[in-house]
Coordinates of C-alpha atoms and ligand atoms in Angstrom, one line a residue:
X55 CA 0.0 0.0 0.0
X56 CA 1.2 3.5 -0.7
X57 CA 1.2 6.4 1.7
X58 CA -1.8 8.6 1.8
X59 CA 0.3 11.6 0.9
X60 CA 1.7 9.8 -2.2
X61 CA -1.8 8.8 -3.3
X62 CA -3.1 12.3 -2.9
X63 CA -0.2 13.6 -5.0
X64 CA -0.8 11.0 -7.7
X65 CA -4.5 12.0 -7.8
X66 CA -3.7 15.7 -8.0
X67 CA -1.2 15.1 -10.8
X68 CA -3.9 13.2 -12.7
X69 CA -6.4 16.0 -12.2
X70 CA -3.9 18.7 -13.2
X71 CA -2.9 16.8 -16.3
X72 CA -6.5 16.3 -17.3
X73 CA -7.2 20.0 -16.8
X74 CA -4.4 21.0 -19.0
X75 CA -4.5 18.3 -21.7
X76 CA -8.0 17.0 -21.6
X77 CA -10.5 19.9 -21.2
X78 CA -14.1 19.1 -22.2
X79 CA -13.7 20.6 -25.7
X80 CA -10.8 18.3 -26.4
X81 CA -12.6 15.2 -25.1
X82 CA -15.7 16.1 -27.1
X83 CA -13.6 16.6 -30.3
X84 CA -11.8 13.2 -29.8
X85 CA -15.1 11.5 -29.2
X86 CA -16.5 13.1 -32.4
X87 CA -13.5 12.0 -34.4
X88 CA -13.7 8.5 -32.7
X89 CA -10.0 8.8 -31.9
X90 CA -7.9 7.1 -29.2
X91 CA -5.3 9.7 -28.1
X92 CA -2.4 7.3 -28.0
X93 CA 0.1 10.0 -27.1
X94 CA -2.0 10.8 -24.0
X95 CA -2.3 7.2 -23.0
X96 CA 1.5 6.7 -23.4
X97 CA 2.1 9.8 -21.3
X98 CA -0.2 8.5 -18.5
X99 CA 1.6 5.1 -18.5
X100 CA 5.1 6.3 -19.0
X101 CA 7.3 6.0 -15.9
X102 CA 9.0 9.4 -16.4
X103 CA 5.6 11.1 -17.0
X104 CA 2.4 10.4 -15.0
X105 CA 3.3 6.7 -14.5
X106 CA -0.1 5.5 -13.4
X107 CA 0.7 1.9 -14.1
X108 CA 3.5 2.1 -11.4
X109 CA 0.7 2.1 -8.8
X110 CA -0.3 -1.5 -9.3
X111 CA 3.2 -2.9 -9.9
X112 CA 4.8 -4.4 -6.8
X113 CA 7.8 -2.4 -5.5
X114 CA 10.2 -5.3 -6.2
X115 CA 9.6 -4.8 -9.9
X116 CA 10.0 -1.1 -9.9
X117 CA 6.4 -0.1 -9.1
X118 CA 4.8 1.6 -6.2
X119 CA 3.0 -1.4 -4.8
X120 CA -0.4 0.2 -4.5
X121 CA -3.2 -1.8 -2.8
X122 CA -6.8 -2.3 -3.9
X123 CA -8.0 0.8 -2.1
X124 CA -5.4 2.9 -4.0
X125 CA -6.4 1.4 -7.3
X126 CA -10.1 2.1 -6.6
X127 CA -9.2 5.8 -5.8
X128 CA -7.3 6.1 -9.1
X129 CA -9.9 4.3 -11.2
X130 CA -12.6 6.6 -9.9
X131 CA -10.5 9.7 -10.7
X132 CA -9.7 8.4 -14.2
X133 CA -13.4 7.7 -14.8
X134 CA -14.3 11.2 -13.8
X135 CA -12.0 12.4 -16.6
X136 CA -12.9 10.0 -19.5
X137 CA -13.9 6.4 -19.4
X138 CA -12.3 5.6 -22.8
X139 CA -8.9 6.7 -21.6
X140 CA -9.5 5.0 -18.2
X141 CA -10.2 1.8 -20.2
X142 CA -7.0 2.1 -22.1
X143 CA -5.1 2.3 -18.7
X144 CA -7.3 -0.4 -17.2
X145 CA -6.4 -2.8 -20.1
X146 CA -2.8 -2.8 -18.9
X147 CA -4.0 -3.5 -15.3
X148 CA -6.1 -6.4 -16.6
X149 CA -3.5 -7.6 -19.1
X150 CA -1.0 -7.9 -16.3
X151 CA -3.3 -9.6 -13.9
X152 CA -2.7 -13.2 -15.2
X153 CA 1.0 -12.4 -14.8
X154 CA 0.6 -11.1 -11.2
X155 CA -1.4 -14.1 -10.1
X156 CA -0.1 -16.9 -12.2
X157 CA 3.3 -16.3 -13.7
X158 CA 6.6 -17.8 -12.6
X159 CA 9.1 -15.5 -10.7
X160 CA 11.1 -15.1 -13.9
X161 CA 8.1 -14.2 -16.0
X162 CA 6.9 -11.7 -13.3
X163 CA 10.3 -10.1 -13.2
X164 CA 10.4 -9.8 -17.0
X165 CA 6.9 -8.5 -17.8
X166 CA 6.1 -6.5 -14.7
X167 CA 9.5 -4.7 -14.8
X168 CA 8.9 -3.9 -18.4
X169 CA 5.5 -2.4 -17.6
X170 CA 7.1 -0.3 -14.8
X171 CA 10.3 0.7 -16.6
X172 CA 9.2 1.0 -20.3
X173 CA 5.6 1.9 -19.9
X174 CA 4.6 -1.2 -21.9
X175 CA 0.9 -1.1 -22.9
X176 CA -0.9 -4.4 -22.4
X177 CA -4.2 -5.8 -23.7
X178 CA -6.3 -8.6 -22.1
X179 CA -7.5 -11.1 -24.7
X180 CA -10.2 -13.4 -23.4
X181 CA -13.4 -12.7 -25.3
X182 CA -14.0 -14.4 -28.7
X183 CA -16.8 -14.2 -31.3
X184 CA -18.5 -17.3 -29.8
X185 CA -17.2 -17.0 -26.2
X186 CA -18.3 -13.9 -24.3
X187 CA -20.0 -14.5 -20.9
X188 CA -19.3 -18.1 -21.3
X189 CA -15.5 -18.3 -21.6
X190 CA -15.7 -22.1 -21.5
X191 CA -16.7 -21.9 -25.2
X192 CA -13.2 -20.7 -26.0
X193 CA -12.0 -21.8 -29.5
X194 CA -8.6 -20.3 -29.7
X195 CA -6.0 -23.1 -29.5
X196 CA -2.4 -23.4 -28.4
X197 CA -0.9 -26.6 -29.8
X198 CA 2.4 -27.9 -28.4
X199 CA 5.5 -27.7 -30.5
X200 CA 7.8 -30.5 -29.6
X201 CA 11.5 -31.0 -30.0
X202 CA 13.1 -34.3 -29.0
X203 CA 9.8 -35.0 -27.1
X204 CA 10.1 -31.8 -25.1
X205 CA 7.6 -28.9 -25.4
X206 CA 9.6 -25.9 -26.7
X207 CA 6.8 -23.7 -27.8
X208 CA 3.1 -23.3 -28.8
X209 CA 1.3 -22.5 -32.1
X210 CA -1.7 -20.3 -31.4
X211 CA -4.7 -20.2 -33.8
X212 CA -8.0 -18.4 -33.4
X213 CA -9.7 -15.0 -33.0
X214 CA -10.4 -12.6 -30.1
X215 CA -13.1 -10.0 -30.1
X216 CA -13.7 -6.6 -28.5
X217 CA -10.2 -6.3 -27.1
X218 CA -9.4 -3.0 -25.4
X219 CA -6.0 -1.6 -26.6
X220 CA -6.3 -4.4 -29.3
X221 CA -4.7 -2.1 -31.9
X222 CA -2.2 -0.2 -29.8
X223 CA -0.8 -2.6 -27.2
X224 CA 2.8 -3.6 -27.1
X225 CA 2.0 -7.0 -25.6
X226 CA -1.1 -9.2 -25.1
X227 CA -2.1 -11.8 -22.5
X228 CA -4.1 -14.3 -24.6
X229 CA -6.3 -17.1 -23.3
X230 CA -6.1 -20.2 -25.5
X231 CA -6.9 -23.9 -25.1
X232 CA -3.9 -26.1 -24.7
X233 CA -4.2 -29.9 -24.6
X234 CA -4.6 -29.6 -20.8
X235 CA -7.2 -26.7 -20.9
X236 CA -7.3 -22.9 -21.1
X237 CA -4.0 -21.2 -20.4
X238 CA -2.7 -17.6 -20.6
X239 CA 0.1 -16.7 -23.0
X240 CA 2.0 -13.5 -23.6
X241 CA 2.2 -12.5 -27.3
X242 CA 4.2 -9.5 -28.4
X243 CA 3.1 -7.0 -31.0
X244 CA 4.6 -7.9 -34.4
X245 CA 4.8 -11.6 -33.8
X246 CA 4.5 -13.4 -37.2
X247 CA 0.9 -14.4 -37.9
X248 CA -0.6 -12.1 -35.3
X249 CA -2.8 -9.3 -36.6
X250 CA -5.5 -7.0 -35.4
X251 CA -8.5 -5.4 -37.2
X252 CA -9.4 -1.7 -37.5
X253 CA -10.9 -0.2 -34.3
X254 CA -14.6 -0.9 -33.7
X255 CA -17.0 2.0 -34.3
X256 CA -18.6 2.1 -30.8
X257 CA -21.6 3.6 -29.0
X258 CA -19.3 5.1 -26.3
X259 CA -15.8 5.1 -24.9
X260 CA -14.7 6.2 -28.3
X261 CA -11.4 7.4 -26.9
X262 CA -10.5 3.7 -26.2
X263 CA -9.2 1.5 -29.0
X264 CA -11.1 -1.7 -29.2
X265 CA -10.2 -4.2 -31.9
X266 CA -10.5 -7.9 -32.9
X267 CA -7.3 -10.0 -32.9
X268 CA -6.4 -12.8 -35.3
X269 CA -3.8 -15.6 -34.7
X270 CA -2.7 -17.7 -37.6
X271 CA 0.0 -20.2 -36.6
X272 CA 1.5 -17.7 -34.2
X273 CA 4.6 -19.3 -32.6
X274 CA 5.6 -18.5 -29.1
X275 CA 8.3 -20.0 -27.0
X276 CA 7.3 -22.3 -24.1
X277 CA 8.3 -19.6 -21.6
X278 CA 5.4 -17.5 -22.8
X279 CA 2.9 -19.9 -21.1
X280 CA 2.2 -18.1 -17.9
X281 CA 3.0 -20.1 -14.9
X282 CA 4.6 -22.8 -17.0
X283 CA 1.8 -25.2 -16.4
X284 CA -1.1 -25.8 -18.9
X285 CA -4.8 -25.6 -17.9
X286 CA -4.5 -23.0 -15.2
X287 CA -6.1 -20.1 -17.2
X288 CA -9.6 -20.0 -15.9
X289 CA -8.4 -20.4 -12.3
X290 CA -5.9 -17.6 -12.8
X291 CA -8.7 -15.4 -14.3
X292 CA -11.0 -16.2 -11.4
X293 CA -8.3 -15.3 -8.8
X294 CA -8.5 -11.6 -9.6
X295 CA -12.2 -11.1 -10.3
X296 CA -12.9 -9.4 -7.0
X297 CA -10.1 -6.9 -7.6
X298 CA -10.8 -6.3 -11.3
X299 CA -14.5 -5.9 -10.9
X300 CA -13.9 -3.4 -8.1
X301 CA -12.0 -1.3 -10.7
X302 CA -14.9 -1.3 -13.1
X303 CA -17.2 -0.6 -10.1
X304 CA -15.0 2.5 -9.5
X305 CA -15.5 3.4 -13.2
X306 CA -19.3 3.3 -12.7
X307 CA -19.0 5.4 -9.6
X308 CA -16.7 8.0 -11.1
X309 CA -18.7 8.4 -14.3
X310 CA -22.0 8.6 -12.4
X311 CA -20.6 11.3 -10.2
X312 CA -19.0 13.1 -13.2
X313 CA -22.5 13.4 -14.7
X314 CA -24.2 14.5 -11.5
X315 CA -21.5 17.0 -10.9
X316 CA -22.5 18.6 -14.2
X317 CA -26.3 18.4 -13.6
X318 CA -26.1 19.9 -10.1
X319 CA -24.4 23.2 -11.0
X320 CA -26.5 23.4 -14.2
X321 CA -29.7 23.2 -12.1
X322 CA -28.7 26.2 -10.0
X323 CA -28.4 28.4 -13.0
X324 CA -31.3 27.2 -15.2
X325 CA -34.4 29.3 -14.3
X326 CA -37.8 27.8 -15.1
X327 CA -41.2 29.0 -13.7
X328 CA -39.4 31.8 -11.9
X329 CA -36.8 29.9 -9.9
X330 CA -33.7 27.7 -10.4
X331 CA -34.4 24.1 -11.1
X332 CA -32.4 23.3 -8.0
X333 CA -35.2 24.7 -5.9
X334 CA -37.8 22.4 -7.4
X335 CA -38.3 19.4 -5.2
X336 CA -39.9 17.3 -8.0
X337 CA -36.7 17.8 -10.0
X338 CA -34.1 17.2 -7.3
X339 CA -35.9 14.2 -5.7
X340 CA -36.3 12.4 -9.0
X341 CA -33.2 13.3 -11.0
X342 CA -30.5 13.9 -8.4
X343 CA -31.0 12.7 -4.9
X344 CA -31.9 9.0 -5.5
X345 CA -28.8 8.6 -7.7
X346 CA -26.6 10.1 -5.1
X347 CA -28.0 7.6 -2.6
X348 CA -27.3 4.7 -5.0
X349 CA -23.8 5.9 -5.8
X350 CA -22.9 6.3 -2.2
X351 CA -24.3 2.9 -1.3
X352 CA -22.1 1.5 -4.0
X353 CA -19.1 3.4 -2.7
X354 CA -19.6 2.0 0.8
X355 CA -19.5 -1.5 -0.7
X356 CA -16.5 -0.8 -2.9
X357 CA -14.5 0.7 0.0
X358 CA -15.4 -2.1 2.4
X359 CA -14.4 -4.7 -0.2
X360 CA -11.2 -2.9 -1.0
X361 CA -10.2 -2.8 2.6
X362 CA -11.0 -6.5 3.1
X363 CA -8.9 -7.5 0.0
X364 CA -6.0 -5.4 1.3
X365 CA -6.4 -7.0 4.7
X366 CA -5.8 -10.4 3.0
X367 CA -9.3 -11.8 3.2
X368 CA -8.9 -13.4 -0.3
X369 CA -10.1 -12.4 -3.7
X370 CA -13.7 -11.7 -2.6
X371 CA -15.2 -12.4 -6.0
X372 CA -18.8 -12.2 -5.0
X373 CA -18.2 -8.9 -3.1
X374 CA -16.5 -7.6 -6.3
X375 CA -19.6 -8.7 -8.3
X376 CA -21.9 -6.9 -5.9
X377 CA -19.8 -3.7 -6.1
X378 CA -19.6 -3.9 -9.9
X379 CA -23.3 -4.6 -10.3
X380 CA -24.5 -1.8 -7.9
X381 CA -22.0 0.9 -8.9
X382 CA -22.3 0.4 -12.7
X383 CA -26.1 0.2 -12.6
X384 CA -26.1 3.4 -10.4
X385 CA -23.6 5.1 -12.7
X386 CA -25.7 4.4 -15.8
X387 CA -28.9 5.6 -14.0
X388 CA -27.2 8.7 -12.8
X389 CA -25.9 9.6 -16.3
X390 CA -29.3 9.0 -17.8
X391 CA -31.0 11.2 -15.2
X392 CA -28.4 13.9 -15.9
X393 CA -29.4 14.1 -19.5
X394 CA -33.0 14.6 -18.3
X395 CA -31.8 17.1 -15.8
X396 CA -30.3 19.2 -18.6
X397 CA -33.4 18.9 -20.8
X398 CA -32.8 19.6 -24.5
X399 CA -29.2 20.6 -23.8
X400 CA -28.5 17.3 -22.2
X401 CA -29.6 15.6 -25.4
X402 CA -27.0 17.3 -27.6
X403 CA -23.4 16.3 -28.3
X404 CA -22.2 19.6 -27.0
X405 CA -22.9 18.8 -23.4
X406 CA -20.7 16.3 -21.6
X407 CA -23.5 14.4 -19.9
X408 CA -24.5 12.9 -23.3
X409 CA -21.0 11.6 -23.8
X410 CA -20.7 10.3 -20.2
X411 CA -24.0 8.5 -20.6
X412 CA -22.8 6.7 -23.8
X413 CA -19.4 6.0 -22.1
X414 CA -20.7 4.5 -18.9
X415 CA -23.0 2.1 -20.8
X416 CA -20.0 -0.2 -21.3
X417 CA -19.5 -0.7 -17.5
X418 CA -22.5 -3.0 -17.2
X419 CA -21.2 -5.1 -20.1
X420 CA -17.5 -5.6 -19.9
X421 CA -15.7 -7.5 -17.1
X422 CA -18.9 -9.5 -16.7
X423 CA -22.4 -8.3 -17.6
X424 CA -24.9 -7.2 -15.0
X425 CA -26.9 -10.4 -15.6
X426 CA -23.8 -12.5 -15.1
X427 CA -23.1 -10.5 -11.9
X428 CA -26.7 -11.3 -10.7
X429 CA -26.1 -15.0 -11.3
X430 CA -22.7 -15.0 -9.6
X431 CA -24.1 -13.2 -6.5
X432 CA -27.1 -15.4 -6.3
X433 CA -25.4 -18.7 -6.7
X434 CA -22.8 -17.9 -4.1
X435 CA -25.2 -16.5 -1.4
X436 CA -27.6 -19.4 -2.1
X437 CA -25.0 -21.8 -0.8
X438 CA -24.7 -19.7 2.4
X439 CA -28.5 -19.9 2.8
X440 CA -28.4 -23.6 2.4
X441 CA -25.5 -24.2 4.7
X442 CA -27.0 -22.2 7.5
X443 CA -30.5 -23.7 7.0
X444 CA -31.9 -20.4 6.0
X445 CA -30.3 -18.4 8.8
X446 CA -27.5 -16.6 6.9
X447 CA -29.3 -13.3 6.3
X448 CA -31.1 -13.4 9.7
X449 CA -27.6 -13.6 11.2
X450 CA -26.3 -10.8 9.0
X451 CA -29.2 -8.6 10.3
X452 CA -28.3 -9.1 14.0
X453 CA -25.1 -7.0 14.1
X454 CA -27.0 -4.2 12.4
X455 CA -29.7 -4.3 15.1
X456 CA -26.9 -4.0 17.6
X457 CA -25.4 -1.1 15.6
X458 CA -28.8 0.6 15.6
X459 CA -28.8 0.6 19.4
X460 CA -25.5 2.5 19.3
X461 CA -26.2 4.7 16.3
X462 CA -30.0 5.1 16.0
X463 CA -29.7 7.4 13.0
X464 CA -27.7 5.5 10.4
X465 CA -30.6 3.3 9.1
X466 CA -29.1 0.1 10.4
X467 CA -32.5 -1.0 11.7
X468 CA -34.0 -0.6 8.3
X469 CA -31.1 -2.4 6.6
X470 CA -31.7 -5.2 9.1
X471 CA -35.4 -5.4 8.0
X472 CA -34.2 -5.7 4.4
X473 CA -31.9 -8.7 5.4
X474 CA -34.6 -10.4 7.4
X475 CA -37.0 -10.1 4.5
X476 CA -34.3 -11.5 2.2
X477 CA -33.9 -14.5 4.4
X478 CA -37.6 -15.2 4.2
X479 CA -37.8 -14.7 0.4
X480 CA -34.8 -17.1 0.0
X481 CA -36.4 -19.7 2.3
X482 CA -39.7 -19.6 0.4
X483 CA -37.8 -20.0 -2.9
X484 CA -36.0 -23.0 -1.5
X485 CA -39.1 -24.7 -0.2
X486 CA -40.9 -24.2 -3.5
X487 CA -37.8 -25.0 -5.6
X488 CA -38.1 -21.7 -7.4
X489 CA -34.5 -21.2 -8.3
X490 CA -35.1 -23.6 -11.2
X491 CA -36.6 -20.5 -12.8
X492 CA -33.5 -18.5 -13.9
X493 CA -35.4 -15.2 -13.6
X494 CA -36.0 -15.9 -9.8
X495 CA -32.3 -16.8 -9.4
X496 CA -31.2 -13.6 -11.0
X497 CA -33.7 -11.4 -9.2
X498 CA -32.4 -12.9 -6.0
X499 CA -29.0 -11.6 -7.0
X500 CA -30.4 -8.1 -7.3
X501 CA -32.2 -8.2 -3.9
X502 CA -29.1 -9.6 -2.2
X503 CA -27.0 -6.8 -3.7
X504 CA -29.4 -4.1 -2.5
X505 CA -29.8 -5.6 1.0
X506 CA -26.0 -6.1 1.5
X507 CA -25.3 -2.6 0.3
X508 CA -27.8 -1.2 2.7
X509 CA -26.1 -2.9 5.6
X510 CA -22.7 -1.7 4.3
X511 CA -23.8 1.9 4.0
X512 CA -25.2 1.9 7.5
X513 CA -21.9 0.6 8.8
X514 CA -20.0 3.2 6.8
X515 CA -22.2 6.0 8.3
X516 CA -21.6 4.7 11.8
X517 CA -17.8 4.5 11.2
X518 CA -17.8 8.0 9.9
X519 CA -19.7 9.2 13.0
X520 CA -17.0 7.5 15.1
X521 CA -14.2 9.0 13.0
X522 CA -13.0 5.5 12.1
X523 CA -13.2 5.5 8.3
X524 CA -10.2 4.3 6.2
X525 CA -7.7 7.1 6.1
X526 CA -8.0 7.3 2.2
X527 CA -11.9 7.1 2.3
X528 CA -13.9 9.6 0.3
X529 CA -15.2 12.3 2.6
X530 CA -17.6 14.2 0.3
X531 CA -20.4 13.8 2.9
X532 CA -20.2 14.4 6.6
X533 CA -21.7 12.0 9.1
X534 CA -25.1 13.6 9.3
X535 CA -25.5 13.7 5.5
X536 CA -24.2 10.1 5.1
X537 CA -26.7 8.9 7.8
X538 CA -29.5 10.6 5.8
X539 CA -28.3 8.9 2.6
X540 CA -28.1 5.6 4.4
X541 CA -31.7 5.8 5.7
X542 CA -32.9 6.8 2.3
X543 CA -31.2 3.8 0.6
X544 CA -32.1 1.3 3.3
X545 CA -35.8 2.2 3.0
X546 CA -35.7 1.5 -0.7
X547 CA -33.7 -1.7 -0.3
X548 CA -36.1 -3.1 2.3
X549 CA -39.1 -2.2 0.3
X550 CA -37.6 -3.7 -2.9
X551 CA -36.6 -7.0 -1.2
X552 CA -40.0 -7.5 0.5
X553 CA -42.4 -6.3 -2.2
X554 CA -40.5 -7.6 -5.3
X555 CA -39.8 -10.8 -3.4
X556 CA -43.4 -11.2 -2.6
X557 CA -44.4 -10.4 -6.2
X558 CA -42.0 -12.9 -7.7
X559 CA -42.5 -15.7 -5.2
X560 CA -46.2 -15.4 -5.7
X561 CA -45.8 -14.9 -9.4
X562 CA -43.8 -18.2 -9.7
X563 CA -46.4 -20.1 -7.7
X564 CA -44.3 -20.3 -4.6
X565 CA -47.0 -19.3 -2.1
X566 CA -50.7 -20.4 -2.0
X567 CA -53.8 -18.3 -1.2
X568 CA -53.9 -20.0 2.2
X569 CA -50.2 -19.2 3.1
X570 CA -49.9 -15.7 1.6
X571 CA -50.9 -13.8 4.7
X572 CA -48.4 -15.6 6.8
X573 CA -45.7 -15.0 4.2
X574 CA -46.5 -11.3 4.1
X575 CA -46.2 -11.1 7.9
X576 CA -42.9 -13.0 7.8
X577 CA -41.5 -10.5 5.4
X578 CA -42.0 -7.7 8.0
X579 CA -44.0 -5.6 5.5
X580 CA -45.8 -3.5 8.1
X581 CA -42.4 -2.6 9.8
X582 CA -40.9 -1.8 6.4
X583 CA -43.8 0.4 5.5
X584 CA -43.6 2.2 8.8
X585 CA -39.9 2.7 8.2
X586 CA -40.7 4.9 5.2
X587 CA -41.6 7.7 7.7
X588 CA -39.1 10.5 7.4
X589 CA -38.1 9.7 3.8
X590 CA -39.1 13.1 2.3
X591 CA -37.4 15.2 5.0
X592 CA -34.3 13.1 4.6
X593 CA -34.3 13.7 0.8
X594 CA -34.9 17.4 1.4
X595 CA -31.9 17.4 3.7
X596 CA -29.7 15.6 1.2
X597 CA -30.7 18.1 -1.5
X598 CA -29.8 21.0 0.8
X599 CA -26.4 19.4 1.4
X600 CA -25.8 18.9 -2.3
X601 CA -26.8 22.5 -3.0
X602 CA -24.8 23.9 -0.1
X603 CA -27.9 25.3 1.6
X604 CA -28.2 23.1 4.6
X605 CA -26.5 25.6 6.9
X606 CA -28.6 28.4 5.6
X607 CA -31.8 26.4 6.1
X608 CA -30.8 25.5 9.6
X609 CA -30.1 29.1 10.5
X610 CA -33.5 30.2 9.2
X611 CA -35.2 27.4 11.1
X612 CA -33.4 28.5 14.3
Ligands
FAD824 C1 -15.9 -1.8 -25.7 C2 -15.6 -3.2 -25.2 C3 -14.4 -3.5 -24.6 C4 -14.1 -4.8 -24.2 N1 -12.8 -5.1 -23.8 C5 -12.5 -6.4 -23.6 C6 -11.1 -6.7 -23.3 O1 -10.2 -5.9 -23.2 N2 -10.8 -8.0 -23.1 C7 -11.7 -9.0 -23.2 O2 -11.4 -10.2 -23.1 N3 -13.0 -8.7 -23.5 C8 -13.4 -7.4 -23.7 N4 -14.7 -7.1 -24.0 C9 -15.7 -8.1 -24.1 C10 -16.7 -8.1 -22.9 O3 -16.1 -8.6 -21.8 C11 -17.9 -9.0 -23.4 O4 -18.6 -8.3 -24.4 C12 -18.8 -9.4 -22.3 O5 -18.2 -10.3 -21.4 C13 -20.1 -10.0 -22.8 O6 -19.9 -11.0 -23.7 P1 -20.7 -10.9 -25.1 O7 -20.5 -9.6 -25.7 O8 -20.3 -12.1 -25.9 O9 -22.2 -11.0 -24.7 P2 -23.0 -12.4 -24.4 O10 -22.3 -13.2 -23.5 O11 -23.5 -13.0 -25.7 O12 -24.3 -11.8 -23.7 C14 -25.3 -11.1 -24.4 C15 -26.4 -10.8 -23.4 O13 -26.9 -12.0 -22.8 C16 -26.8 -12.1 -21.4 N5 -26.4 -13.4 -21.0 C17 -25.2 -14.1 -21.4 N6 -25.2 -15.3 -20.8 C18 -26.4 -15.4 -20.1 C19 -26.9 -16.5 -19.3 N7 -26.3 -17.6 -19.1 N8 -28.1 -16.3 -18.7 C20 -28.8 -15.1 -18.9 N9 -28.3 -14.1 -19.7 C21 -27.1 -14.2 -20.2 C22 -25.7 -11.1 -21.1 O14 -25.9 -10.6 -19.8 C23 -26.0 -10.0 -22.1 O15 -27.0 -9.2 -21.7 C24 -15.0 -5.8 -24.3 C25 -16.3 -5.5 -24.9 C26 -16.6 -4.2 -25.3 C27 -17.9 -3.9 -25.9

């Protein structure tokens, strides 16, 4: 992990660089021309310039040895600038991941040192025309080349699709099927038989180069097989999912906030019906405040997961999936609402919210789609439910009830209601065998993500009140505002789990006419409905905080 001061300096350099080299007009022009600014990407990854990639390279290989929390902070900052450029930088992070987790010490030394010292750009080549969400359908092959019965190299044949940095990388980590199963190889630019297509003409992240790759009898020496053992590819890819999904979660968070941070000041200047839009409750409470609550709930989950990964709790793949799912969905919704918030202006290319909305769209697709995240979350937590005989989420609720006794304002009691309701919905689904319906399985993934995020945001609000947040944590909101955000989000999460749970369990035939009243009671619906009290004043308060008028209102009230 790097020192807080060093991280702050890196983030400041990044912001200063963007201000100078990537003002909005320049970003819009590059987007219009569909151009990846290679010189800027190289500058950002060059060790004697910004050197962002140094952050994630261990110190022993010439990097700064940043931790997951550091990488989250940098990813959010990059996404606030431009998601296309952020993706170009991310591709080197991703491309080097199979090396970090699976390579031999010699391979690590070679490639990670070259990324650190030469600013080598990487691409991560997993997806194929027929293998997207289902990487098991991989068709690219790596056949052994033998000499005197010994494997001296491999011949790679096949195609990769949608590869970020595909046309500009210096080296590529490529997943291919060896006789013993999927394995990662490093292939350098210019290797005979290896070509890439023209860049894709994309909906968004047009500053990122995305291209298909083709391999025709591409020979690589045996030492290009990462880890030196065949068949480890999918395990190696899995080993970093928690971490890499957290990076994309930070992209959703950064892009969502970038859009809202344009909509908020816009609404203070735009006068309609005699007053600024920012004074209209129907505007702020639909287009701004709920999105802030969703983004901050996601942030709570990202920060908690980053801390846990840095503390050595393992790869936390499911937590990474929850963070990615919530933050990227929230980022998309926030950007979409920001277009609405700017009205006709928001709909034009001239205003950044339109570009941000196109850019952030990719975050629910790459590094695992939202539907795959729902499935991952649901399958994993389903096992917890079974192993604990239905008690898992009841048990998760109890510490929140205890937290409520200590901090009655952070919404922990409402988050606990969400978790209790979730346990009941899951139990009903188990008894009626409803997870055989894929839709129910995936909806469970969504409700789990909401309920867990509600608990996490309540914990974050309490920690902030106690002055115990991570030293590098985002401090945009003070303890009072974060508590209001937490209550607002928890009310939504509890209602969502209980009412949508009831809807789909009933809709799938999981509860009879005779049993439905008892099921409604078990969900705690009356308590969840009563917990909605105070919602509007909380949203009023959050709007006042966002528009810097909370102190003024308090003074007037006094
Ligand atoms: C701009 C861009 C950059 C990218 N960069 C990279 C990169 O650098 N490296 C790389 O390897 N890949 C990259 N990708 C690929 C990306 O990771 C895949 O597009 C993504 O994993 C989805 O795969 P797919 O496009 O084949 O969609 P599919 O898997 O065909 O999915 C299509 C739809 O079906 C849903 N779906 C899929 N399976 C199921 C299921 N079992 N049940 C229910 N619904 C399902 C999905 O959620 C999605 O909504 C990039 C893609 C884009 C567009």
